[in-house]
Amino acid sequence: MLGKWTMTEIMRMEEQADCIFCRIIAGDLPGHIVEEDDASVTFMDAFPAAPGHTLVVTRQHYADLLQAPPTAIAAVAAKTVSVARAVKSVMQAEGIGVFQLNGAAAGQTVFHYHVHISPRNRGEELKIHSREAGEPR
């Protein structure tokens, strides 16, 4: 224990300072926030794989599924269901892709636990990330 914090807590604070999602949640960076509660924040993906691509993230910083406690994962999962229904309806999509990646080898690019919700229609190329900035929808 270092003062009133543990080494794990200090490392998490350092990760948060560099985390783009933590900075959006704190209001330090712009983000199109759709909804938020005590456990999660939902916002539009700045580099959407498809129009309507939305992210549900833990309010607290956890790098991935393996670091997040079950209660945080459950809160994000519950929010993901309601957001997926809304995205499917608003975007008039035939389906919804729900993706969650852990570690660089799996394609994770922002190391803060999050779930991608992306509207899908037949014949569209399956993409999880994009390199092009999008307009919030």
PDB file of C-alpha atoms in Angstrom:
ATOM      1  CA  MET A   1       0.000   0.000   0.000  1.00  0.00           C
ATOM      2  CA  LEU A   2       1.393   3.374  -1.021  1.00  0.00           C
ATOM      3  CA  GLY A   3      -0.163   6.023   1.166  1.00  0.00           C
ATOM      4  CA  LYS A   4      -3.913   5.550   0.890  1.00  0.00           C
ATOM      5  CA  TRP A   5      -3.731   3.792  -2.543  1.00  0.00           C
ATOM      6  CA  THR A   6      -2.612   0.357  -3.633  1.00  0.00           C
ATOM      7  CA  MET A   7      -0.216  -0.126  -6.550  1.00  0.00           C
ATOM      8  CA  THR A   8      -3.134  -1.432  -8.658  1.00  0.00           C
ATOM      9  CA  GLU A   9      -5.113   1.759  -7.989  1.00  0.00           C
ATOM     10  CA  ILE A  10      -2.132   3.947  -8.875  1.00  0.00           C
ATOM     11  CA  MET A  11      -1.616   2.040 -12.140  1.00  0.00           C
ATOM     12  CA  ARG A  12      -5.321   2.409 -12.975  1.00  0.00           C
ATOM     13  CA  MET A  13      -5.100   6.197 -12.362  1.00  0.00           C
ATOM     14  CA  GLU A  14      -2.136   6.418 -14.754  1.00  0.00           C
ATOM     15  CA  GLU A  15      -4.052   4.419 -17.389  1.00  0.00           C
ATOM     16  CA  GLN A  16      -7.079   6.710 -16.983  1.00  0.00           C
ATOM     17  CA  ALA A  17      -4.982   9.828 -17.593  1.00  0.00           C
ATOM     18  CA  ASP A  18      -4.064   8.464 -21.053  1.00  0.00           C
ATOM     19  CA  CYS A  19      -7.404   6.784 -21.849  1.00  0.00           C
ATOM     20  CA  ILE A  20      -9.477   8.473 -24.545  1.00  0.00           C
ATOM     21  CA  PHE A  21     -12.719   6.978 -23.179  1.00  0.00           C
ATOM     22  CA  CYS A  22     -11.970   8.191 -19.640  1.00  0.00           C
ATOM     23  CA  ARG A  23     -11.299  11.646 -21.065  1.00  0.00           C
ATOM     24  CA  ILE A  24     -14.626  11.620 -22.962  1.00  0.00           C
ATOM     25  CA  ILE A  25     -16.448  10.502 -19.794  1.00  0.00           C
ATOM     26  CA  ALA A  26     -14.751  13.293 -17.793  1.00  0.00           C
ATOM     27  CA  GLY A  27     -15.718  15.865 -20.433  1.00  0.00           C
ATOM     28  CA  ASP A  28     -12.076  16.616 -21.298  1.00  0.00           C
ATOM     29  CA  LEU A  29     -12.570  15.467 -24.907  1.00  0.00           C
ATOM     30  CA  PRO A  30     -15.634  15.864 -27.099  1.00  0.00           C
ATOM     31  CA  GLY A  31     -17.890  12.882 -27.538  1.00  0.00           C
ATOM     32  CA  HIS A  32     -21.479  12.417 -28.627  1.00  0.00           C
ATOM     33  CA  ILE A  33     -22.840  10.920 -25.384  1.00  0.00           C
ATOM     34  CA  VAL A  34     -26.183   9.202 -25.877  1.00  0.00           C
ATOM     35  CA  GLU A  35     -26.894   7.989 -22.360  1.00  0.00           C
ATOM     36  CA  GLU A  36     -25.160   7.536 -19.029  1.00  0.00           C
ATOM     37  CA  ASP A  37     -25.807   6.078 -15.600  1.00  0.00           C
ATOM     38  CA  ASP A  38     -23.761   5.249 -12.513  1.00  0.00           C
ATOM     39  CA  ALA A  39     -22.084   2.222 -14.107  1.00  0.00           C
ATOM     40  CA  SER A  40     -21.852   2.927 -17.848  1.00  0.00           C
ATOM     41  CA  VAL A  41     -21.669   5.590 -20.525  1.00  0.00           C
ATOM     42  CA  THR A  42     -22.989   5.166 -24.065  1.00  0.00           C
ATOM     43  CA  PHE A  43     -21.655   7.275 -26.917  1.00  0.00           C
ATOM     44  CA  MET A  44     -21.323   7.265 -30.680  1.00  0.00           C
ATOM     45  CA  ASP A  45     -18.129   5.750 -32.084  1.00  0.00           C
ATOM     46  CA  ALA A  46     -15.979   8.559 -33.515  1.00  0.00           C
ATOM     47  CA  PHE A  47     -14.710   6.174 -36.217  1.00  0.00           C
ATOM     48  CA  PRO A  48     -17.838   4.151 -36.969  1.00  0.00           C
ATOM     49  CA  ALA A  49     -17.789   0.900 -38.895  1.00  0.00           C
ATOM     50  CA  ALA A  50     -21.351   1.786 -39.975  1.00  0.00           C
ATOM     51  CA  PRO A  51     -23.764   4.679 -39.408  1.00  0.00           C
ATOM     52  CA  GLY A  52     -25.242   4.285 -35.923  1.00  0.00           C
ATOM     53  CA  HIS A  53     -22.165   2.476 -34.498  1.00  0.00           C
ATOM     54  CA  THR A  54     -22.437   2.990 -30.743  1.00  0.00           C
ATOM     55  CA  LEU A  55     -20.206   2.094 -27.784  1.00  0.00           C
ATOM     56  CA  VAL A  56     -21.218   1.135 -24.254  1.00  0.00           C
ATOM     57  CA  VAL A  57     -18.299   1.555 -21.828  1.00  0.00           C
ATOM     58  CA  THR A  58     -17.756   1.115 -18.120  1.00  0.00           C
ATOM     59  CA  ARG A  59     -17.779   4.398 -16.233  1.00  0.00           C
ATOM     60  CA  GLN A  60     -14.758   3.220 -14.243  1.00  0.00           C
ATOM     61  CA  HIS A  61     -11.552   2.385 -16.084  1.00  0.00           C
ATOM     62  CA  TYR A  62     -10.834  -1.308 -16.656  1.00  0.00           C
ATOM     63  CA  ALA A  63      -8.537  -2.223 -19.532  1.00  0.00           C
ATOM     64  CA  ASP A  64     -10.583  -5.202 -20.672  1.00  0.00           C
ATOM     65  CA  LEU A  65     -12.939  -8.048 -19.779  1.00  0.00           C
ATOM     66  CA  LEU A  66     -10.237  -9.736 -17.714  1.00  0.00           C
ATOM     67  CA  GLN A  67      -9.799  -6.696 -15.437  1.00  0.00           C
ATOM     68  CA  ALA A  68     -13.419  -5.599 -15.094  1.00  0.00           C
ATOM     69  CA  PRO A  69     -15.383  -6.993 -12.137  1.00  0.00           C
ATOM     70  CA  PRO A  70     -18.486  -9.079 -12.916  1.00  0.00           C
ATOM     71  CA  THR A  71     -20.780  -6.290 -11.672  1.00  0.00           C
ATOM     72  CA  ALA A  72     -19.338  -3.821 -14.205  1.00  0.00           C
ATOM     73  CA  ILE A  73     -19.617  -6.364 -17.022  1.00  0.00           C
ATOM     74  CA  ALA A  74     -23.227  -7.120 -16.053  1.00  0.00           C
ATOM     75  CA  ALA A  75     -24.123  -3.418 -16.042  1.00  0.00           C
ATOM     76  CA  VAL A  76     -22.625  -2.911 -19.504  1.00  0.00           C
ATOM     77  CA  ALA A  77     -24.358  -6.068 -20.786  1.00  0.00           C
ATOM     78  CA  ALA A  78     -27.755  -4.877 -19.541  1.00  0.00           C
ATOM     79  CA  LYS A  79     -27.239  -1.451 -21.105  1.00  0.00           C
ATOM     80  CA  THR A  80     -26.052  -3.083 -24.342  1.00  0.00           C
ATOM     81  CA  VAL A  81     -29.417  -4.848 -24.747  1.00  0.00           C
ATOM     82  CA  SER A  82     -31.461  -1.646 -24.490  1.00  0.00           C
ATOM     83  CA  VAL A  83     -29.058   0.332 -26.703  1.00  0.00           C
ATOM     84  CA  ALA A  84     -28.978  -2.448 -29.319  1.00  0.00           C
ATOM     85  CA  ARG A  85     -32.777  -2.415 -29.508  1.00  0.00           C
ATOM     86  CA  ALA A  86     -32.785   1.356 -29.959  1.00  0.00           C
ATOM     87  CA  VAL A  87     -30.027   1.353 -32.592  1.00  0.00           C
ATOM     88  CA  LYS A  88     -31.756  -1.419 -34.554  1.00  0.00           C
ATOM     89  CA  SER A  89     -35.022   0.508 -34.509  1.00  0.00           C
ATOM     90  CA  VAL A  90     -33.636   3.964 -35.293  1.00  0.00           C
ATOM     91  CA  MET A  91     -31.338   2.701 -38.049  1.00  0.00           C
ATOM     92  CA  GLN A  92     -34.011   0.321 -39.396  1.00  0.00           C
ATOM     93  CA  ALA A  93     -31.362  -2.397 -39.494  1.00  0.00           C
ATOM     94  CA  GLU A  94     -31.992  -6.049 -40.319  1.00  0.00           C
ATOM     95  CA  GLY A  95     -29.646  -7.079 -37.533  1.00  0.00           C
ATOM     96  CA  ILE A  96     -27.231  -5.863 -34.887  1.00  0.00           C
ATOM     97  CA  GLY A  97     -23.584  -6.788 -34.421  1.00  0.00           C
ATOM     98  CA  VAL A  98     -22.390  -6.811 -30.824  1.00  0.00           C
ATOM     99  CA  PHE A  99     -18.621  -7.054 -30.491  1.00  0.00           C
ATOM    100  CA  GLN A 100     -16.274  -7.042 -27.514  1.00  0.00           C
ATOM    101  CA  LEU A 101     -12.508  -7.359 -28.046  1.00  0.00           C
ATOM    102  CA  ASN A 102      -9.793  -8.036 -25.460  1.00  0.00           C
ATOM    103  CA  GLY A 103      -6.130  -7.310 -26.137  1.00  0.00           C
ATOM    104  CA  ALA A 104      -4.317  -5.969 -29.176  1.00  0.00           C
ATOM    105  CA  ALA A 105      -4.091  -9.449 -30.730  1.00  0.00           C
ATOM    106  CA  ALA A 106      -7.913  -9.609 -30.706  1.00  0.00           C
ATOM    107  CA  GLY A 107      -8.238  -6.179 -32.331  1.00  0.00           C
ATOM    108  CA  GLN A 108      -8.795  -4.022 -29.235  1.00  0.00           C
ATOM    109  CA  THR A 109      -7.550  -0.499 -29.949  1.00  0.00           C
ATOM    110  CA  VAL A 110      -8.792   1.426 -26.891  1.00  0.00           C
ATOM    111  CA  PHE A 111      -7.872  -0.308 -23.668  1.00  0.00           C
ATOM    112  CA  HIS A 112     -11.003   0.526 -21.665  1.00  0.00           C
ATOM    113  CA  TYR A 113     -13.699  -2.157 -21.373  1.00  0.00           C
ATOM    114  CA  HIS A 114     -16.372  -1.504 -24.000  1.00  0.00           C
ATOM    115  CA  VAL A 115     -18.891  -3.135 -26.294  1.00  0.00           C
ATOM    116  CA  HIS A 116     -19.480  -2.160 -29.930  1.00  0.00           C
ATOM    117  CA  ILE A 117     -23.074  -2.075 -31.197  1.00  0.00           C
ATOM    118  CA  SER A 118     -23.272  -1.829 -34.957  1.00  0.00           C
ATOM    119  CA  PRO A 119     -26.370  -1.989 -37.177  1.00  0.00           C
ATOM    120  CA  ARG A 120     -26.084  -4.657 -39.896  1.00  0.00           C
ATOM    121  CA  ASN A 121     -27.878  -5.353 -43.160  1.00  0.00           C
ATOM    122  CA  ARG A 122     -27.484  -8.238 -45.601  1.00  0.00           C
ATOM    123  CA  GLY A 123     -24.655  -7.841 -48.054  1.00  0.00           C
ATOM    124  CA  GLU A 124     -22.662  -5.329 -45.992  1.00  0.00           C
ATOM    125  CA  GLU A 125     -18.993  -5.958 -45.317  1.00  0.00           C
ATOM    126  CA  LEU A 126     -18.414  -6.991 -41.698  1.00  0.00           C
ATOM    127  CA  LYS A 127     -16.259  -4.334 -39.994  1.00  0.00           C
ATOM    128  CA  ILE A 128     -15.727  -3.675 -36.315  1.00  0.00           C
ATOM    129  CA  HIS A 129     -13.523  -0.573 -36.618  1.00  0.00           C
ATOM    130  CA  SER A 130     -13.024   2.159 -39.172  1.00  0.00           C
ATOM    131  CA  ARG A 131     -10.166   4.546 -39.867  1.00  0.00           C
ATOM    132  CA  GLU A 132     -12.473   7.332 -41.023  1.00  0.00           C
ATOM    133  CA  ALA A 133     -14.175   9.785 -38.692  1.00  0.00           C
ATOM    134  CA  GLY A 134     -17.958   9.734 -38.872  1.00  0.00           C
ATOM    135  CA  GLU A 135     -20.893  11.993 -38.182  1.00  0.00           C
ATOM    136  CA  PRO A 136     -22.931  11.099 -35.058  1.00  0.00           C
ATOM    137  CA  ARG A 137     -26.338   9.677 -35.948  1.00  0.00           C
TER     138      ARG A 137
END
